[in-house]
Amino acid sequence: MSASAVRIRNLVRTFTLKGVLNGVDLDIAPGEFVALLGRSGSGKSTLLRALAGIDHEAEGTGEIALPERSAVIFQDARLLPWMRVLDNVVLGHSGAAARVRAEEALAEVGLAGRERSWPHQLSGGEQQRVALARALVREPALLLADEPFGALDALTRIQMHGLLRRLSERHDPAILLVTHDIDEAILLADRIVMLDGGLLSADIAVRLPVGGVARTEAIEGLRARLRLLLGVSSEPA
Amino acid sequence: MNAHSGEILPAPLVLAPVRPRRPLGPGTPNRNGHLLGPGLLLLYWAILSVTGWLDPRTLPAPWTAITAAADLLREGRLQTNLAVSAARAASGLLVGGAAGVMLAFLSGLSLLGGYVIDGIVQLKRGIPILALIPFMILWFGIGEPMKVAVIAVAAFFPIYIQTHSALRAIDLRYVELAETLGLNRRQFLARIIIPGALPGFMLGLRFGATAAWLALVVVEQLNATSGIGYMVTLARNYAQTDVMLVGLVVYALLGFGTDSAIRLGERRLLTWRRTLGA
């Protein structure tokens, strides 16, 4: 049995819309929360789409081993507008047991009582929580998230960070979170990997002291390091 | 103050109650506002009839239509002819609609189907339906099958075209979602494709129903022995302008009634849509 939840070997993707991959190797342990950072066009989304199996347009080679059950969260909540919230969560499953599980998942993301709402009646943050419930109900061993909070306002994003962290602790799937937000990566992930020009350019374990000044300093240091790696100056221009 | 000093003093601030700016938009709509135009037309028509400026042989007074309709109802001619016409239009709409939906799915969901079917349909679209009638008579005779066929062809096109374009417009992001959720072909069809194409189909159905009534009027004047069109043609031969008028009003009510019924169904089926007109 493999010790990794995800194993990627020499993944190459060419002729993609969003950036190429030039041979990526990556392992993710079961229950590990990995944030994938990179500038636009670095191939982050290409990698995620390859893992999600929806990169039909791309050409490439390489090997991928994935857990049987995986779920994807997109940047947009991608709820079907013609289905009520509960049906969106159940989608793909049927039966009374599935509906009960979906209700539980909705309660977990704080949307109990909104089962009968239409997606357009929810705020952007609530829609993204429904998407999270739809992913959870599948009990994934791997959760792929493509900038899931990128379209949300700053306050909602903070709430979603807390929610995702709680849920990842409770359900413990391996998570690959694609983001361009350095702070989000530091806050959430156990490990930060970085793509640059289609290659993995950094692989940093996030180990922060539990609290106090030491923690703040550690976060500052890590943030500066990641900015340097991304080629973003920390000084105002 | 010296007027020649050239000094400009700031205007003193005066408090005044806030008056809302006059809106530039058309204002709040009235629910029954669209009845105003037809109402005015009716009034104009009535005035012309009462004053005698309108010769009843040209166009009878509006109330003549009502009395004529009452007479026709008493004789039973209106009901029987209406039933025949409605059955014709309904069967044509059913046949044309079923064909339209089936072919739209074939050409919208498979590449090969699209290449084969859509090209033919677009080509045929250029031919007016009335120009097909001579061929229809040749193929189906002059009886009932020809009439239903003409109505079916007329109803087919809007239903096919609207359904097809709705299918083609289904968001690729939903297809991706279906793939990541592991939906099978049947679930994909039932949960994403059919609901996604439904608004387009309903729009096509509305156009198709209008087209069916239009075709009905034409075919009922060709060698028909029953139906509203036949009633009107017969009345024309005897110069019964009041009966002709009744026929016209019935067509108008049928068209309007069908459209309203379909729109009602649309609102029921598409409650999830939040549109301005709903």
Coordinates of C-alpha atoms in Angstrom, one line a residue:
Chain A
M1 CA 0.0 0.0 0.0
S2 CA 1.2 3.4 -0.9
A3 CA 1.9 5.9 2.0
S4 CA 0.8 8.8 -0.2
A5 CA -2.7 9.9 -1.0
V6 CA -1.5 11.5 -4.2
R7 CA 1.6 10.7 -6.2
I8 CA 2.5 12.6 -9.3
R9 CA 5.5 11.7 -11.4
N10 CA 7.0 13.7 -14.2
L11 CA 3.8 15.3 -15.2
V12 CA 4.0 17.2 -18.5
R13 CA 1.2 19.3 -20.0
T14 CA 1.6 21.2 -23.2
F15 CA -0.9 23.2 -25.3
T16 CA -3.0 24.2 -22.4
L17 CA -5.0 27.4 -22.0
K18 CA -3.6 28.3 -18.6
G19 CA 0.1 27.5 -18.5
V20 CA 2.3 24.4 -19.2
L21 CA 3.8 21.8 -16.9
N22 CA 7.3 20.7 -17.6
G23 CA 7.7 17.7 -15.4
V24 CA 6.1 17.9 -12.0
D25 CA 6.8 15.5 -9.2
L26 CA 4.6 15.8 -6.1
D27 CA 3.5 13.6 -3.2
I28 CA 0.7 14.4 -0.8
A29 CA 0.3 12.3 2.3
P30 CA -3.1 11.3 3.6
G31 CA -4.7 14.1 5.5
E32 CA -2.0 16.6 4.5
F33 CA -3.0 20.1 3.6
V34 CA -0.9 21.4 0.8
A35 CA -1.1 24.9 -0.6
L36 CA 0.0 25.4 -4.2
L37 CA 1.3 28.9 -4.8
G38 CA 2.4 30.5 -8.0
R39 CA 2.0 33.5 -10.2
S40 CA -0.7 33.5 -12.9
G41 CA 0.4 31.3 -15.8
S42 CA 2.7 29.2 -13.6
G43 CA 0.6 26.1 -14.3
K44 CA -1.2 25.9 -10.9
S45 CA -4.6 25.5 -12.5
T46 CA -3.3 23.2 -15.2
L47 CA -1.9 20.9 -12.4
L48 CA -5.2 20.9 -10.6
R49 CA -7.3 20.3 -13.7
A50 CA -5.0 17.4 -14.5
L51 CA -5.6 15.9 -11.1
A52 CA -9.4 16.5 -11.4
G53 CA -9.4 14.8 -14.8
I54 CA -11.0 17.7 -16.6
D55 CA -8.0 18.7 -18.8
H56 CA -9.3 17.1 -22.0
E57 CA -7.9 19.9 -24.1
A58 CA -4.3 19.4 -22.8
E59 CA -1.7 17.2 -24.3
G60 CA 0.9 15.6 -22.1
T61 CA 2.6 12.7 -20.4
G62 CA 3.3 11.6 -16.9
E63 CA 1.8 9.4 -14.1
I64 CA -0.7 10.2 -11.5
A65 CA -2.0 8.1 -8.7
L66 CA -5.1 9.4 -6.9
P67 CA -7.4 8.1 -4.2
E68 CA -10.7 6.7 -5.4
R69 CA -12.8 9.4 -3.9
S70 CA -11.9 12.9 -4.6
A71 CA -13.9 16.2 -4.8
V72 CA -13.3 19.5 -6.5
I73 CA -14.1 23.0 -5.4
F74 CA -13.9 25.6 -8.1
Q75 CA -13.4 29.4 -7.8
D76 CA -17.1 29.9 -8.6
A77 CA -19.5 27.8 -6.4
R78 CA -20.8 26.2 -9.6
L79 CA -24.2 25.4 -8.2
L80 CA -26.8 24.4 -10.7
P81 CA -29.3 27.3 -10.7
W82 CA -32.3 25.0 -11.5
M83 CA -31.8 22.9 -8.4
R84 CA -32.5 23.8 -4.8
V85 CA -29.6 23.9 -2.4
L86 CA -30.1 20.4 -1.0
D87 CA -30.4 18.9 -4.5
N88 CA -27.2 20.6 -5.5
V89 CA -25.5 18.9 -2.5
V90 CA -27.0 15.5 -3.3
L91 CA -26.3 15.7 -7.0
G92 CA -25.0 12.4 -8.3
H93 CA -26.3 10.4 -5.4
S94 CA -29.8 9.2 -4.7
G95 CA -31.9 7.8 -1.9
A96 CA -33.0 8.9 1.5
A97 CA -29.7 8.2 3.2
A98 CA -27.9 10.5 0.7
R99 CA -30.4 13.3 1.5
V100 CA -29.8 12.9 5.2
R101 CA -26.0 13.0 4.7
A102 CA -26.5 16.1 2.6
E103 CA -28.5 17.8 5.3
E104 CA -25.8 17.0 7.8
A105 CA -23.2 18.4 5.5
L106 CA -25.2 21.6 5.0
A107 CA -25.5 21.9 8.8
E108 CA -21.8 21.5 9.1
V109 CA -21.1 24.5 6.8
G110 CA -23.7 26.5 8.8
L111 CA -26.5 26.4 6.3
A112 CA -29.1 24.3 8.2
G113 CA -32.5 25.5 7.2
R114 CA -31.5 26.7 3.8
E115 CA -32.1 23.3 2.1
R116 CA -35.1 24.6 0.1
S117 CA -33.4 27.8 -1.1
W118 CA -32.5 28.5 -4.7
P119 CA -28.8 29.2 -5.3
H120 CA -29.5 32.7 -6.4
Q121 CA -31.1 33.5 -3.1
L122 CA -27.7 32.9 -1.3
S123 CA -24.8 35.3 -1.0
G124 CA -21.5 34.5 -2.6
G125 CA -20.0 33.1 0.6
E126 CA -23.1 31.0 1.3
Q127 CA -22.9 29.6 -2.3
Q128 CA -19.3 28.6 -1.8
R129 CA -20.3 26.9 1.5
V130 CA -22.9 24.9 -0.4
A131 CA -20.1 23.9 -2.8
L132 CA -18.0 22.8 0.2
A133 CA -20.9 20.7 1.5
R134 CA -21.3 19.1 -1.9
A135 CA -17.6 18.2 -1.7
L136 CA -17.8 16.9 1.9
V137 CA -20.8 14.7 1.3
R138 CA -18.7 12.6 -1.0
E139 CA -16.3 11.9 1.9
P140 CA -13.3 12.6 -0.3
A141 CA -9.8 11.3 0.5
L142 CA -8.6 14.1 -1.6
L143 CA -10.0 17.6 -1.9
L144 CA -8.9 19.7 -4.8
A145 CA -9.7 23.4 -4.5
D146 CA -8.9 25.9 -7.2
E147 CA -8.7 29.4 -5.6
P148 CA -12.0 28.7 -3.8
F149 CA -12.0 32.0 -2.0
G150 CA -10.7 34.2 -4.7
A151 CA -14.1 35.7 -5.6
L152 CA -15.2 36.4 -2.0
D153 CA -14.9 39.6 0.0
A154 CA -12.2 39.9 2.6
L155 CA -14.4 39.3 5.6
T156 CA -16.2 36.3 4.1
R157 CA -12.8 34.9 3.2
I158 CA -11.7 35.0 6.8
Q159 CA -14.8 33.1 7.9
M160 CA -14.3 30.6 5.1
H161 CA -10.7 30.0 6.2
G162 CA -11.9 29.1 9.7
L163 CA -14.6 26.8 8.3
L164 CA -12.2 25.0 5.9
R165 CA -9.7 24.5 8.7
R166 CA -12.3 23.0 11.0
L167 CA -13.7 20.8 8.3
S168 CA -10.3 19.6 7.3
E169 CA -9.4 18.7 10.8
R170 CA -12.7 16.8 11.3
H171 CA -12.8 14.9 8.0
D172 CA -9.1 14.8 7.4
P173 CA -8.9 14.5 3.6
A174 CA -5.7 15.3 1.8
I175 CA -6.1 18.8 0.4
L176 CA -4.5 20.6 -2.5
L177 CA -5.4 24.3 -2.4
V178 CA -4.4 26.4 -5.3
T179 CA -4.1 30.0 -4.3
H180 CA -2.2 33.1 -5.1
D181 CA -2.7 34.4 -1.6
I182 CA 0.5 34.0 0.5
D183 CA -1.3 34.6 3.8
E184 CA -4.0 32.1 3.0
A185 CA -1.4 29.5 2.3
I186 CA 0.5 30.2 5.5
L187 CA -2.6 30.2 7.6
L188 CA -4.1 27.0 6.3
A189 CA -1.5 24.7 4.9
D190 CA 0.8 22.1 6.4
R191 CA 3.1 22.5 3.4
I192 CA 3.5 25.1 0.7
V193 CA 4.7 24.1 -2.7
M194 CA 5.4 26.6 -5.5
L195 CA 5.2 26.3 -9.2
D196 CA 7.3 28.5 -11.5
G197 CA 7.5 28.0 -15.2
G198 CA 5.8 24.7 -15.0
L199 CA 8.2 23.2 -12.5
L200 CA 8.0 22.8 -8.8
S201 CA 10.3 25.6 -7.5
A202 CA 9.9 25.3 -3.7
D203 CA 8.6 22.9 -1.1
I204 CA 8.3 24.4 2.3
A205 CA 6.8 22.7 5.4
V206 CA 4.9 25.2 7.5
R207 CA 5.8 24.8 11.2
L208 CA 4.7 27.7 13.3
P209 CA 5.1 28.1 17.0
V210 CA 1.8 27.8 18.8
G211 CA 1.5 31.4 19.9
G212 CA 3.0 34.7 21.0
V213 CA 5.7 36.8 19.4
A214 CA 7.6 33.8 18.1
R215 CA 4.6 32.8 16.0
T216 CA 4.2 36.3 14.6
E217 CA 7.9 36.4 13.7
A218 CA 7.8 33.0 12.1
I219 CA 4.8 34.1 10.0
E220 CA 6.6 37.3 9.0
G221 CA 9.7 35.3 8.0
L222 CA 7.8 32.8 6.0
R223 CA 5.8 35.5 4.3
A224 CA 9.0 37.4 3.3
R225 CA 10.6 34.2 2.0
L226 CA 7.5 33.3 -0.1
R227 CA 7.3 36.8 -1.5
L228 CA 11.0 36.6 -2.5
L229 CA 10.3 33.3 -4.2
L230 CA 7.3 34.7 -6.0
G231 CA 9.4 37.7 -7.1
V232 CA 7.2 40.2 -5.3
S233 CA 8.9 43.0 -3.5
S234 CA 7.7 43.5 0.0
E235 CA 8.6 47.2 -0.2
P236 CA 5.9 49.4 -1.7
A237 CA 6.9 50.4 -5.2
Chain B
M1 CA -19.9 95.2 -2.0
N2 CA -18.0 96.9 -4.8
A3 CA -19.2 95.6 -8.1
H4 CA -16.0 96.5 -9.8
S5 CA -13.7 94.7 -7.4
G6 CA -13.9 91.4 -9.4
E7 CA -14.0 89.5 -6.2
I8 CA -16.2 86.4 -6.2
L9 CA -17.8 85.6 -3.0
P10 CA -19.0 82.1 -2.2
A11 CA -22.8 81.7 -2.5
P12 CA -24.3 81.5 1.0
L13 CA -25.4 78.0 1.9
V14 CA -29.2 77.7 2.3
L15 CA -30.8 74.7 3.8
A16 CA -33.8 73.4 1.9
P17 CA -35.8 70.2 2.2
V18 CA -34.5 67.4 0.1
R19 CA -36.5 66.9 -3.0
P20 CA -36.0 63.7 -4.9
R21 CA -34.6 64.1 -8.4
R22 CA -37.2 63.6 -11.1
P23 CA -36.6 60.1 -12.4
L24 CA -35.5 59.8 -16.0
G25 CA -36.8 56.2 -16.3
P26 CA -40.3 55.5 -17.5
G27 CA -41.7 55.1 -14.0
T28 CA -43.5 52.3 -12.2
P29 CA -45.4 50.0 -14.7
N30 CA -49.1 49.3 -14.2
R31 CA -50.0 45.6 -14.2
N32 CA -52.9 46.1 -16.7
G33 CA -51.2 48.8 -18.7
H34 CA -50.9 46.7 -21.8
L35 CA -54.7 46.7 -22.1
L36 CA -54.8 50.4 -22.9
G37 CA -53.8 50.1 -26.5
P38 CA -56.4 47.5 -27.5
G39 CA -59.0 49.3 -25.4
L40 CA -58.4 52.6 -27.3
L41 CA -58.7 50.7 -30.6
L42 CA -62.0 49.2 -29.5
L43 CA -63.3 52.6 -28.5
Y44 CA -62.3 54.1 -31.8
W45 CA -63.9 51.2 -33.7
A46 CA -67.1 51.6 -31.6
I47 CA -67.3 55.4 -32.3
L48 CA -66.9 54.9 -36.0
S49 CA -69.6 52.2 -36.0
V50 CA -72.1 54.3 -34.0
T51 CA -71.6 57.4 -36.0
G52 CA -72.1 55.4 -39.2
W53 CA -68.7 56.4 -40.7
L54 CA -67.9 52.7 -40.9
D55 CA -70.0 50.8 -43.3
P56 CA -71.1 47.5 -41.6
R57 CA -70.5 45.7 -44.9
T58 CA -66.9 46.7 -44.6
L59 CA -66.5 46.0 -40.9
P60 CA -69.4 45.3 -38.6
A61 CA -69.6 47.0 -35.2
P62 CA -67.8 45.2 -32.3
W63 CA -71.1 44.2 -30.6
T64 CA -72.2 42.6 -33.9
A65 CA -69.4 40.2 -33.4
I66 CA -70.8 39.3 -30.0
T67 CA -74.4 38.7 -31.2
A68 CA -73.1 36.8 -34.2
A69 CA -70.9 34.6 -31.9
A70 CA -74.0 34.0 -29.7
D71 CA -76.0 32.9 -32.7
L72 CA -73.2 30.6 -33.9
L73 CA -72.9 29.1 -30.4
R74 CA -76.6 28.5 -30.3
E75 CA -76.5 26.7 -33.6
G76 CA -73.5 24.8 -32.4
R77 CA -71.4 25.7 -35.4
L78 CA -68.8 27.7 -33.4
Q79 CA -68.0 24.9 -30.9
T80 CA -67.7 22.1 -33.5
N81 CA -65.5 24.1 -35.8
L82 CA -63.4 25.3 -32.9
A83 CA -62.9 21.8 -31.7
V84 CA -61.8 20.6 -35.2
S85 CA -59.4 23.6 -35.5
A86 CA -58.0 23.1 -32.0
A87 CA -57.4 19.4 -32.6
R88 CA -55.7 20.1 -35.9
A89 CA -53.4 22.7 -34.4
A90 CA -52.7 20.5 -31.3
S91 CA -51.8 17.4 -33.3
G92 CA -49.6 19.5 -35.6
L93 CA -47.9 21.1 -32.7
L94 CA -47.4 17.8 -31.0
V95 CA -45.9 16.1 -34.1
G96 CA -43.7 19.1 -34.9
G97 CA -42.7 19.7 -31.3
A98 CA -41.7 16.0 -30.8
A99 CA -39.7 16.0 -34.0
G100 CA -38.1 19.4 -33.1
V101 CA -37.0 18.3 -29.6
M102 CA -35.7 14.9 -30.8
L103 CA -33.7 16.3 -33.7
A104 CA -32.4 19.2 -31.5
F105 CA -31.1 16.7 -29.0
L106 CA -29.5 14.6 -31.7
S107 CA -27.8 17.5 -33.3
G108 CA -27.1 19.4 -30.1
L109 CA -25.5 16.5 -28.2
S110 CA -23.6 14.6 -30.9
L111 CA -21.0 16.1 -33.2
L112 CA -22.1 13.9 -36.1
G113 CA -25.7 14.7 -35.5
G114 CA -24.9 18.3 -35.6
Y115 CA -23.1 18.1 -38.9
V116 CA -25.9 16.1 -40.5
I117 CA -29.1 17.6 -39.1
D118 CA -28.3 21.2 -38.4
G119 CA -27.1 21.9 -41.9
I120 CA -30.2 20.6 -43.4
V121 CA -32.4 22.5 -41.0
Q122 CA -30.6 25.7 -41.6
L123 CA -31.0 25.2 -45.3
K124 CA -34.7 24.5 -45.1
R125 CA -35.2 27.5 -42.8
G126 CA -34.8 29.7 -45.8
I127 CA -37.9 28.2 -47.6
P128 CA -41.1 29.9 -46.5
I129 CA -43.6 27.3 -45.2
L130 CA -46.3 28.4 -47.6
A131 CA -44.0 27.6 -50.5
L132 CA -44.0 24.0 -49.3
I133 CA -47.8 23.6 -49.5
P134 CA -47.9 22.5 -53.1
F135 CA -45.4 19.7 -52.3
M136 CA -47.3 18.8 -49.2
I137 CA -50.4 18.4 -51.2
L138 CA -48.5 16.2 -53.7
W139 CA -47.2 14.0 -50.9
F140 CA -50.1 13.9 -48.4
G141 CA -53.1 14.7 -50.5
I142 CA -55.6 17.4 -49.7
G143 CA -57.1 15.7 -46.6
E144 CA -56.3 15.9 -43.0
P145 CA -52.8 14.5 -43.0
M146 CA -51.6 17.3 -45.3
K147 CA -53.1 19.9 -42.9
V148 CA -51.4 18.4 -39.8
A149 CA -48.1 18.0 -41.7
V150 CA -48.1 21.7 -42.7
I151 CA -48.8 22.7 -39.2
A152 CA -46.2 20.3 -37.8
V153 CA -43.5 21.7 -40.2
A154 CA -44.4 25.2 -39.2
A155 CA -44.2 24.4 -35.5
F156 CA -41.0 22.3 -35.9
F157 CA -38.6 25.1 -36.8
P158 CA -38.9 27.5 -33.8
I159 CA -38.9 24.6 -31.4
Y160 CA -35.9 22.9 -33.0
I161 CA -33.9 26.1 -33.3
Q162 CA -34.6 27.4 -29.7
T163 CA -34.0 24.0 -28.1
H164 CA -30.9 23.4 -30.2
S165 CA -29.3 26.8 -29.3
A166 CA -30.2 26.3 -25.7
L167 CA -28.4 23.0 -25.7
R168 CA -25.4 24.5 -27.4
A169 CA -25.4 27.3 -24.8
I170 CA -25.2 25.0 -21.8
D171 CA -22.2 26.2 -19.7
L172 CA -19.1 24.1 -20.1
R173 CA -18.4 24.7 -16.4
Y174 CA -21.5 22.6 -15.6
V175 CA -20.1 19.8 -17.8
E176 CA -16.8 20.0 -15.9
L177 CA -18.8 19.8 -12.7
A178 CA -20.6 16.7 -13.8
E179 CA -17.3 15.1 -14.7
T180 CA -15.8 15.8 -11.3
L181 CA -18.9 14.6 -9.5
G182 CA -18.8 11.4 -11.5
L183 CA -22.3 11.7 -13.0
N184 CA -23.2 9.0 -15.4
R185 CA -24.6 9.7 -18.9
R186 CA -28.2 9.4 -17.7
Q187 CA -27.8 11.6 -14.6
F188 CA -25.9 14.1 -16.8
L189 CA -28.8 14.3 -19.2
A190 CA -31.5 14.5 -16.5
R191 CA -29.8 16.9 -14.1
I192 CA -27.9 19.2 -16.4
I193 CA -28.8 18.9 -20.1
I194 CA -32.6 18.8 -19.9
P195 CA -33.1 21.5 -17.2
G196 CA -30.5 23.6 -18.9
A197 CA -32.3 23.4 -22.3
L198 CA -35.8 23.8 -20.8
P199 CA -35.9 27.6 -21.0
G200 CA -35.0 27.5 -24.7
F201 CA -37.5 24.8 -25.4
M202 CA -40.3 26.8 -23.7
L203 CA -39.4 29.8 -25.8
G204 CA -39.5 27.7 -28.9
L205 CA -42.8 26.2 -27.8
R206 CA -44.3 29.7 -27.6
F207 CA -43.1 30.6 -31.1
G208 CA -44.1 27.2 -32.4
A209 CA -47.6 27.5 -31.1
T210 CA -48.0 30.9 -32.8
A211 CA -46.6 29.4 -36.0
A212 CA -49.1 26.5 -35.7
W213 CA -52.1 28.8 -35.5
L214 CA -50.7 30.7 -38.5
A215 CA -50.4 27.6 -40.6
L216 CA -53.8 26.5 -39.4
V217 CA -55.4 29.6 -40.9
V218 CA -53.8 28.9 -44.2
V219 CA -54.5 25.2 -44.5
E220 CA -58.1 25.6 -43.4
Q221 CA -58.8 27.8 -46.4
L222 CA -57.5 25.0 -48.6
N223 CA -60.3 22.5 -49.3
A224 CA -61.5 22.2 -45.7
T225 CA -65.0 21.1 -44.8
S226 CA -64.7 22.0 -41.1
G227 CA -62.8 24.3 -38.8
I228 CA -62.8 28.0 -38.1
G229 CA -61.1 28.7 -41.4
Y230 CA -63.8 26.8 -43.2
M231 CA -66.4 28.8 -41.3
V232 CA -64.8 32.0 -42.4
T233 CA -64.4 31.0 -46.0
L234 CA -68.0 29.9 -46.2
A235 CA -69.1 33.2 -44.6
R236 CA -67.0 35.1 -47.2
N237 CA -69.0 33.4 -50.0
Y238 CA -72.2 34.7 -48.5
A239 CA -70.8 38.0 -47.5
Q240 CA -71.5 37.4 -43.8
T241 CA -69.0 39.9 -42.5
D242 CA -70.2 39.3 -38.9
V243 CA -69.3 35.6 -39.1
M244 CA -66.0 36.5 -40.7
L245 CA -65.3 38.9 -37.8
V246 CA -66.2 36.2 -35.3
G247 CA -63.6 33.9 -36.9
L248 CA -61.0 36.6 -36.7
V249 CA -61.7 37.3 -33.0
V250 CA -61.6 33.5 -32.3
Y251 CA -58.2 33.2 -33.9
A252 CA -56.9 36.2 -31.9
L253 CA -58.3 34.7 -28.6
L254 CA -56.8 31.3 -29.5
G255 CA -53.4 32.7 -30.2
F256 CA -53.4 34.9 -27.1
G257 CA -54.8 32.1 -24.9
T258 CA -52.2 29.6 -26.0
D259 CA -49.4 32.0 -25.5
S260 CA -50.7 32.8 -22.0
A261 CA -51.1 29.2 -21.1
I262 CA -47.5 28.4 -22.2
R263 CA -46.2 31.4 -20.3
L264 CA -48.0 30.2 -17.2
G265 CA -46.5 26.7 -17.6
E266 CA -43.1 28.4 -18.1
R267 CA -43.4 30.3 -14.9
R268 CA -44.3 27.1 -13.1
L269 CA -41.5 25.0 -14.6
L270 CA -38.8 27.7 -14.4
T271 CA -39.4 29.0 -10.9
W272 CA -35.6 29.0 -10.3
R273 CA -35.2 31.8 -12.9
R274 CA -35.0 35.2 -11.5
T275 CA -35.8 37.4 -14.5
L276 CA -37.0 41.0 -14.7
G277 CA -40.2 40.0 -16.5
A278 CA -41.3 37.3 -14.1

